[in-house]
XYZ file of C-alpha atoms in Angstrom:
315
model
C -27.757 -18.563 -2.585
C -28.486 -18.938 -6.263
C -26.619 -20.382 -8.680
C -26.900 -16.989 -10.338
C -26.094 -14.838 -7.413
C -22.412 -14.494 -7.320
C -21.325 -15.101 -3.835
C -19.628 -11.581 -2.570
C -17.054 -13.259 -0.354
C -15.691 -14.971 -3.922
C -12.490 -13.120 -4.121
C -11.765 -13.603 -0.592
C -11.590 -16.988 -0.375
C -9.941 -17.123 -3.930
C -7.100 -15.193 -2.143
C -7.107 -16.696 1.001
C -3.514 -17.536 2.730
C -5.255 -17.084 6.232
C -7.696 -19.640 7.516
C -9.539 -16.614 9.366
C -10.502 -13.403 6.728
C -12.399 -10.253 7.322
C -13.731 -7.409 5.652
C -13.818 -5.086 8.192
C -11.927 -3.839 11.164
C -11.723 -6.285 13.686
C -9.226 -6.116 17.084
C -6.019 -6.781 16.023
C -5.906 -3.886 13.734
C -8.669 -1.875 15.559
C -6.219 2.291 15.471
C -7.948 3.399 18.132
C -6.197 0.351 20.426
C -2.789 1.335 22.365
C -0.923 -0.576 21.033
C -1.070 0.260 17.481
C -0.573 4.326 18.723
C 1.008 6.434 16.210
C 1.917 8.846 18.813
C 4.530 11.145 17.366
C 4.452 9.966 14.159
C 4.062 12.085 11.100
C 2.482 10.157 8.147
C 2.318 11.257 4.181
C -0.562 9.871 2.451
C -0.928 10.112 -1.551
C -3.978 10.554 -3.367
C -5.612 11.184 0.162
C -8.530 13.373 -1.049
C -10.498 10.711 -2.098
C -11.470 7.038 -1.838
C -9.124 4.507 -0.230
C -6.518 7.266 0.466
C -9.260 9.703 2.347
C -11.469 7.104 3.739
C -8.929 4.593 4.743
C -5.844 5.711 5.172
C -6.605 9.756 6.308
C -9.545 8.134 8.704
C -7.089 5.206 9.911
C -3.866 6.615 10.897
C -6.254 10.227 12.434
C -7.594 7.789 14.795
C -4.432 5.830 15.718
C -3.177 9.316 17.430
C -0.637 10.101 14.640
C 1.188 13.630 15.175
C 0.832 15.020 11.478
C -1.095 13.868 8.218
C 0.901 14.853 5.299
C -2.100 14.570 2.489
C -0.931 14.645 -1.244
C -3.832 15.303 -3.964
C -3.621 17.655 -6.846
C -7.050 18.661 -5.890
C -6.633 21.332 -3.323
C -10.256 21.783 -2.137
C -10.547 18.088 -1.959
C -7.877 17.688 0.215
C -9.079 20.641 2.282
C -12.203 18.283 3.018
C -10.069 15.502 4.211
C -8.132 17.591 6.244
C -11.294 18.655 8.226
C -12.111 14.899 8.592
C -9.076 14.242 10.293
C -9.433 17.097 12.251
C -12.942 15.985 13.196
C -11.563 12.334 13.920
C -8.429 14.198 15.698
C -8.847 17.328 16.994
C -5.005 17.910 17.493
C -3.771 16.261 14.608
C -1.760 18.428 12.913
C -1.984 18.380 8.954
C -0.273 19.603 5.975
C -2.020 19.274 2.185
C 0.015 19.600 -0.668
C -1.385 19.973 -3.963
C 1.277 17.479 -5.947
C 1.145 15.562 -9.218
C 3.110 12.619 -7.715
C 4.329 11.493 -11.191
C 6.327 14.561 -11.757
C 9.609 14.594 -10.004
C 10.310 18.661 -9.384
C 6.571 18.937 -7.968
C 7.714 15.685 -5.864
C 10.487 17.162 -4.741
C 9.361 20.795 -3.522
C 6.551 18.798 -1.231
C 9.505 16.757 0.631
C 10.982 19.927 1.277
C 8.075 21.370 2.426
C 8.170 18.082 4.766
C 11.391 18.592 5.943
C 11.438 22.117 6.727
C 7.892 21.541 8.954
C 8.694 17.994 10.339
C 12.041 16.663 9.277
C 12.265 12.965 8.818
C 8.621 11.455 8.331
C 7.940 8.188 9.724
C 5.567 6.650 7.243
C 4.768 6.594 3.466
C 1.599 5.698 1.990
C 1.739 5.352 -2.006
C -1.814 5.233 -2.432
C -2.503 7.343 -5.870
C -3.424 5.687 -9.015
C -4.857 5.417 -12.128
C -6.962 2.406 -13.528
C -7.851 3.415 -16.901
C -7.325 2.926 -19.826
C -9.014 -0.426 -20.070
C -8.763 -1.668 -23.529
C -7.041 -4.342 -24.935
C -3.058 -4.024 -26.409
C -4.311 -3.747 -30.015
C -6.786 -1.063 -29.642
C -5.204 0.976 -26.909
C -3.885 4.771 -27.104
C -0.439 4.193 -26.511
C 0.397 7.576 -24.424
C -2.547 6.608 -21.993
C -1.186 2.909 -21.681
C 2.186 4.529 -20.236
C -0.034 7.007 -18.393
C -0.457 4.030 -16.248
C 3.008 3.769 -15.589
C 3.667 7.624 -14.889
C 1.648 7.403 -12.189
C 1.229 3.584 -10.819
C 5.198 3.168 -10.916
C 7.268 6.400 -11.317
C 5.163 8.454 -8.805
C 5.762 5.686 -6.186
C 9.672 5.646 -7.325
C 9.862 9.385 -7.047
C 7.927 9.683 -3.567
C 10.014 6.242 -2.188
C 13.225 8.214 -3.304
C 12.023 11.503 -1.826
C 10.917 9.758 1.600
C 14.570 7.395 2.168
C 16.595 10.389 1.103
C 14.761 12.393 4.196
C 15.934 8.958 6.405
C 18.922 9.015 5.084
C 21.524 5.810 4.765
C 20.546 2.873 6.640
C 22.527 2.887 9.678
C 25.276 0.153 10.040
C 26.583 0.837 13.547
C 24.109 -1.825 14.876
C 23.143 -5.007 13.285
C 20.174 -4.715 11.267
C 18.289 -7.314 13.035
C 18.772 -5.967 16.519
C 18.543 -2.372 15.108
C 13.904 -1.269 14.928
C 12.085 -0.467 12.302
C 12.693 3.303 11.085
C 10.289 4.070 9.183
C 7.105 2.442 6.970
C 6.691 2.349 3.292
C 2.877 0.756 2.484
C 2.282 0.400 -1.383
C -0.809 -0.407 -2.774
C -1.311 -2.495 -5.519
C -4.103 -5.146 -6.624
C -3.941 -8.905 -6.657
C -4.479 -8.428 -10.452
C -0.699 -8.055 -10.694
C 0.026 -11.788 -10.044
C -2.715 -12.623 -13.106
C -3.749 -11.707 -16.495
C -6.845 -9.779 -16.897
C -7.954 -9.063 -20.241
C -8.213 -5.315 -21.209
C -6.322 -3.938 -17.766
C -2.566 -4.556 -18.947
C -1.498 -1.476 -17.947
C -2.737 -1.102 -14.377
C -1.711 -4.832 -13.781
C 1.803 -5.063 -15.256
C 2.520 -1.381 -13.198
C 1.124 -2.814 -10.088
C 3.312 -5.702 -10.862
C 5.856 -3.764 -10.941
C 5.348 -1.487 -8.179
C 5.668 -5.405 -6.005
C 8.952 -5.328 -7.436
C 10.010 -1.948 -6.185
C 8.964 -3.085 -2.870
C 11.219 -5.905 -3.260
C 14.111 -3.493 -3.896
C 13.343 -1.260 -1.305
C 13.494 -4.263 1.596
C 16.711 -5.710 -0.433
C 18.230 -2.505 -0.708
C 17.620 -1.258 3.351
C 16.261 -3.488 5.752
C 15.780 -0.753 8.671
C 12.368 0.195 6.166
C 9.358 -2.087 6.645
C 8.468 -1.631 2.988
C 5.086 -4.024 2.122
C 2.770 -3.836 -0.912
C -0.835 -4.221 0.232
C -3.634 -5.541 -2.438
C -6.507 -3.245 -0.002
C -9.515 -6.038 -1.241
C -12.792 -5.083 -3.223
C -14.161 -1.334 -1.922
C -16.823 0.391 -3.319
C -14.733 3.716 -5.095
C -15.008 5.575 -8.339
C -11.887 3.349 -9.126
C -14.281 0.029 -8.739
C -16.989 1.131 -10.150
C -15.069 1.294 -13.749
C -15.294 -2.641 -13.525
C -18.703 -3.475 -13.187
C -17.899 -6.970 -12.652
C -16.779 -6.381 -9.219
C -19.810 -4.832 -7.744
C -21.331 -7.804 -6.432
C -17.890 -8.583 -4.395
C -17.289 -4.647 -3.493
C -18.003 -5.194 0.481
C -14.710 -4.346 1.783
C -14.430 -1.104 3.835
C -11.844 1.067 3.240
C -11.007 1.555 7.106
C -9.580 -1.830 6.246
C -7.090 -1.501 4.346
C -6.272 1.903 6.411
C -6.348 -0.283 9.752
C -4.034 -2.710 7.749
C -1.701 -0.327 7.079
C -1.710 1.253 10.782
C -0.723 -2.577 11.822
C 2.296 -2.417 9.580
C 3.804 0.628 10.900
C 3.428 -0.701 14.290
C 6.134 -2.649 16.350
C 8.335 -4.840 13.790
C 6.335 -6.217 10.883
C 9.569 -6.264 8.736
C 9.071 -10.029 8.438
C 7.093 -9.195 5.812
C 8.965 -6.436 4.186
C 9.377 -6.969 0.179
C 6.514 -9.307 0.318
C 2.543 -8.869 -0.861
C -0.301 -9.227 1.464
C -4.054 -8.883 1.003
C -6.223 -6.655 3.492
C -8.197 -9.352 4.151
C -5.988 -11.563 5.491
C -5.823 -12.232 9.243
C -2.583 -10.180 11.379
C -2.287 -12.850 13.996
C -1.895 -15.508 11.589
C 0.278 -14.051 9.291
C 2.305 -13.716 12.415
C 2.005 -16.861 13.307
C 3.117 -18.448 9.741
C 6.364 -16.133 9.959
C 9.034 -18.993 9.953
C 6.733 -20.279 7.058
C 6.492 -17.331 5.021
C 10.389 -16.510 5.572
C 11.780 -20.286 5.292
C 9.771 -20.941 2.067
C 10.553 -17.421 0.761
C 6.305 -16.514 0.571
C 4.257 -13.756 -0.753
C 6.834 -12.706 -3.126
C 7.011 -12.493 -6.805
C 8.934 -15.244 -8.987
C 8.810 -16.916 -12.287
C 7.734 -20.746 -11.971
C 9.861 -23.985 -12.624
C 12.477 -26.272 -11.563
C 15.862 -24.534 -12.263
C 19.755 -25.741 -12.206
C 21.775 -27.916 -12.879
C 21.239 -30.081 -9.836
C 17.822 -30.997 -11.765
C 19.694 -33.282 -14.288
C 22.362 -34.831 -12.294
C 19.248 -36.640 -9.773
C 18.534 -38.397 -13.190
């Protein structure tokens, strides 16, 4: 390779906490296997008429056998498309598209009725929809589209998280929460940009940033939810192709970051609950660094330096 061809596997090895990565579907995550059945499960999906949320997560949990698709889009013949894809992938998958604008809390609210009164408690969440733009820097920046960002990167997830635990209802505290399974999924996406500083995308990054926060709270704040935030890799969308830098590293399928997410609402992932992961990185391994990820307190968000008192009193 050149020293002016940028190598495409770049970002994935900048991000690597897995000595084994991928890019595609491989076993371990692979729907279609038994042991990562969704059988019975009923799964809302937001901004599932397009991109990652059609192609990945729609096309992911459809062929993991889940009982209902719950697709969220404010595009209603759009999401009428990727209900006949699942319906092509799953013949008896059943599937209910609501037209929603996820950053608005009434419109939120009349879907998860519309939930309940079909299904009553879903299983799984999938905060999918977002916005990248604007991309400008802080000085020249329209201010209302900067908090755009925000409306519907961090509030829409708020609302919809809100919506989906107030269907669960309180955690339970008649069994210890350890012995007690997992009740239900929340998967939020976000980007790895949220741990870094990239010129011209403040607003994306600092609400994804935020967003890994909310995760945080979630897992604090009930630990019967496997709640994870998932950066899904480099995927050829409309999203991506804003930044044209990332073209050359765009190689990352979408069924992915979908089969990633089918893995976390299977059996007990809740060691990672609270905690960021990248798409890429390898299931098995992650489950085999569990004591190290939980004893060292890894893949969460915190603010670097040596704190306490304890510091001065070695001296």
């Amino acid at each position: 390779m050149s020293s002016t061809t940028p190598d495409p596997d770049y970002y994935v090895k900048l991000l690597a906490f897995t000595k084994s990565n991928h890019r595609d579907v491989y076993p371990a995550i692979d729907p279609t296997s038994p042991s990562l059945s969704q059988k019975g499960k009923v799964v809302v999906i937001t901004g599932a008429s397009r991109g990652i949320g059609r192609r990945g997560f729609v096309v992911s949990f459809a062929r993991a056998g889940a009982k209902a698709l719950v697709l969220l889009a404010r595009s209603a013949s759009d999401l009428a498309e990727a209900e006949k894809e699942a319906k092509a992938i799953n013949p008896s998958i059943e599937t209910l598209a609501l037209s929603v604008d996820v950053a608005d809390e009434a419109s939120v609210s009349d879907a998860f009725r519309a939930i309940q009164e079909k299904y009553g408690k879903p299983d799984v969440l999938v905060n999918n929809a977002a916005v990248l733009e604007p991309l400008s820097s802080i000085l020249e920046v329209d201010a209302k589209k900067w908090w755009y960002a925000f409306e519907l990167n961090l509030r829409g997830p708020f609302l919809l998280t809100k919506a989906f635990m107030n269907l669960l209802g309180p955690e339970p505290t008649s069994v210890p929460p350890k012995s007690s399974p997992t009740r239900a999924t929340i998967i939020n996406v976000t980007t790895s940009g949220a741990h870094t500083i990239v010129p011209n995308h403040s607003s994306y990054c600092i609400s994804k940033l935020a967003l890994n926060q909310l995760t945080a709270y979630v897992a604090a704040e009930d630990s019967s939810i496997t709640c994870v935030c998932v950066h899904p890799g480099v995927i050829p969308t409309d999203m991506s192709s804003l930044v044209p830098f990332l073209n050359p590293f765009a190689k990352d399928s979408p069924e992915l970051v979908g089969s990633v997410a089918v893995w976390l609402a299977s059996g007990d992932q809740r060691f990672l609950s609270g905690r960021y992961i990248t798409a890429n990185w390898d299931v098995e391994e992650l489950v085999r660094k569990k004591d190290e990820i939980l004893d060292g307190d890894k893949l969460t968000t915190a603010l670097k330096g040596e704190f306490g008192m304890q510091q001065f009193e070695k001296r």
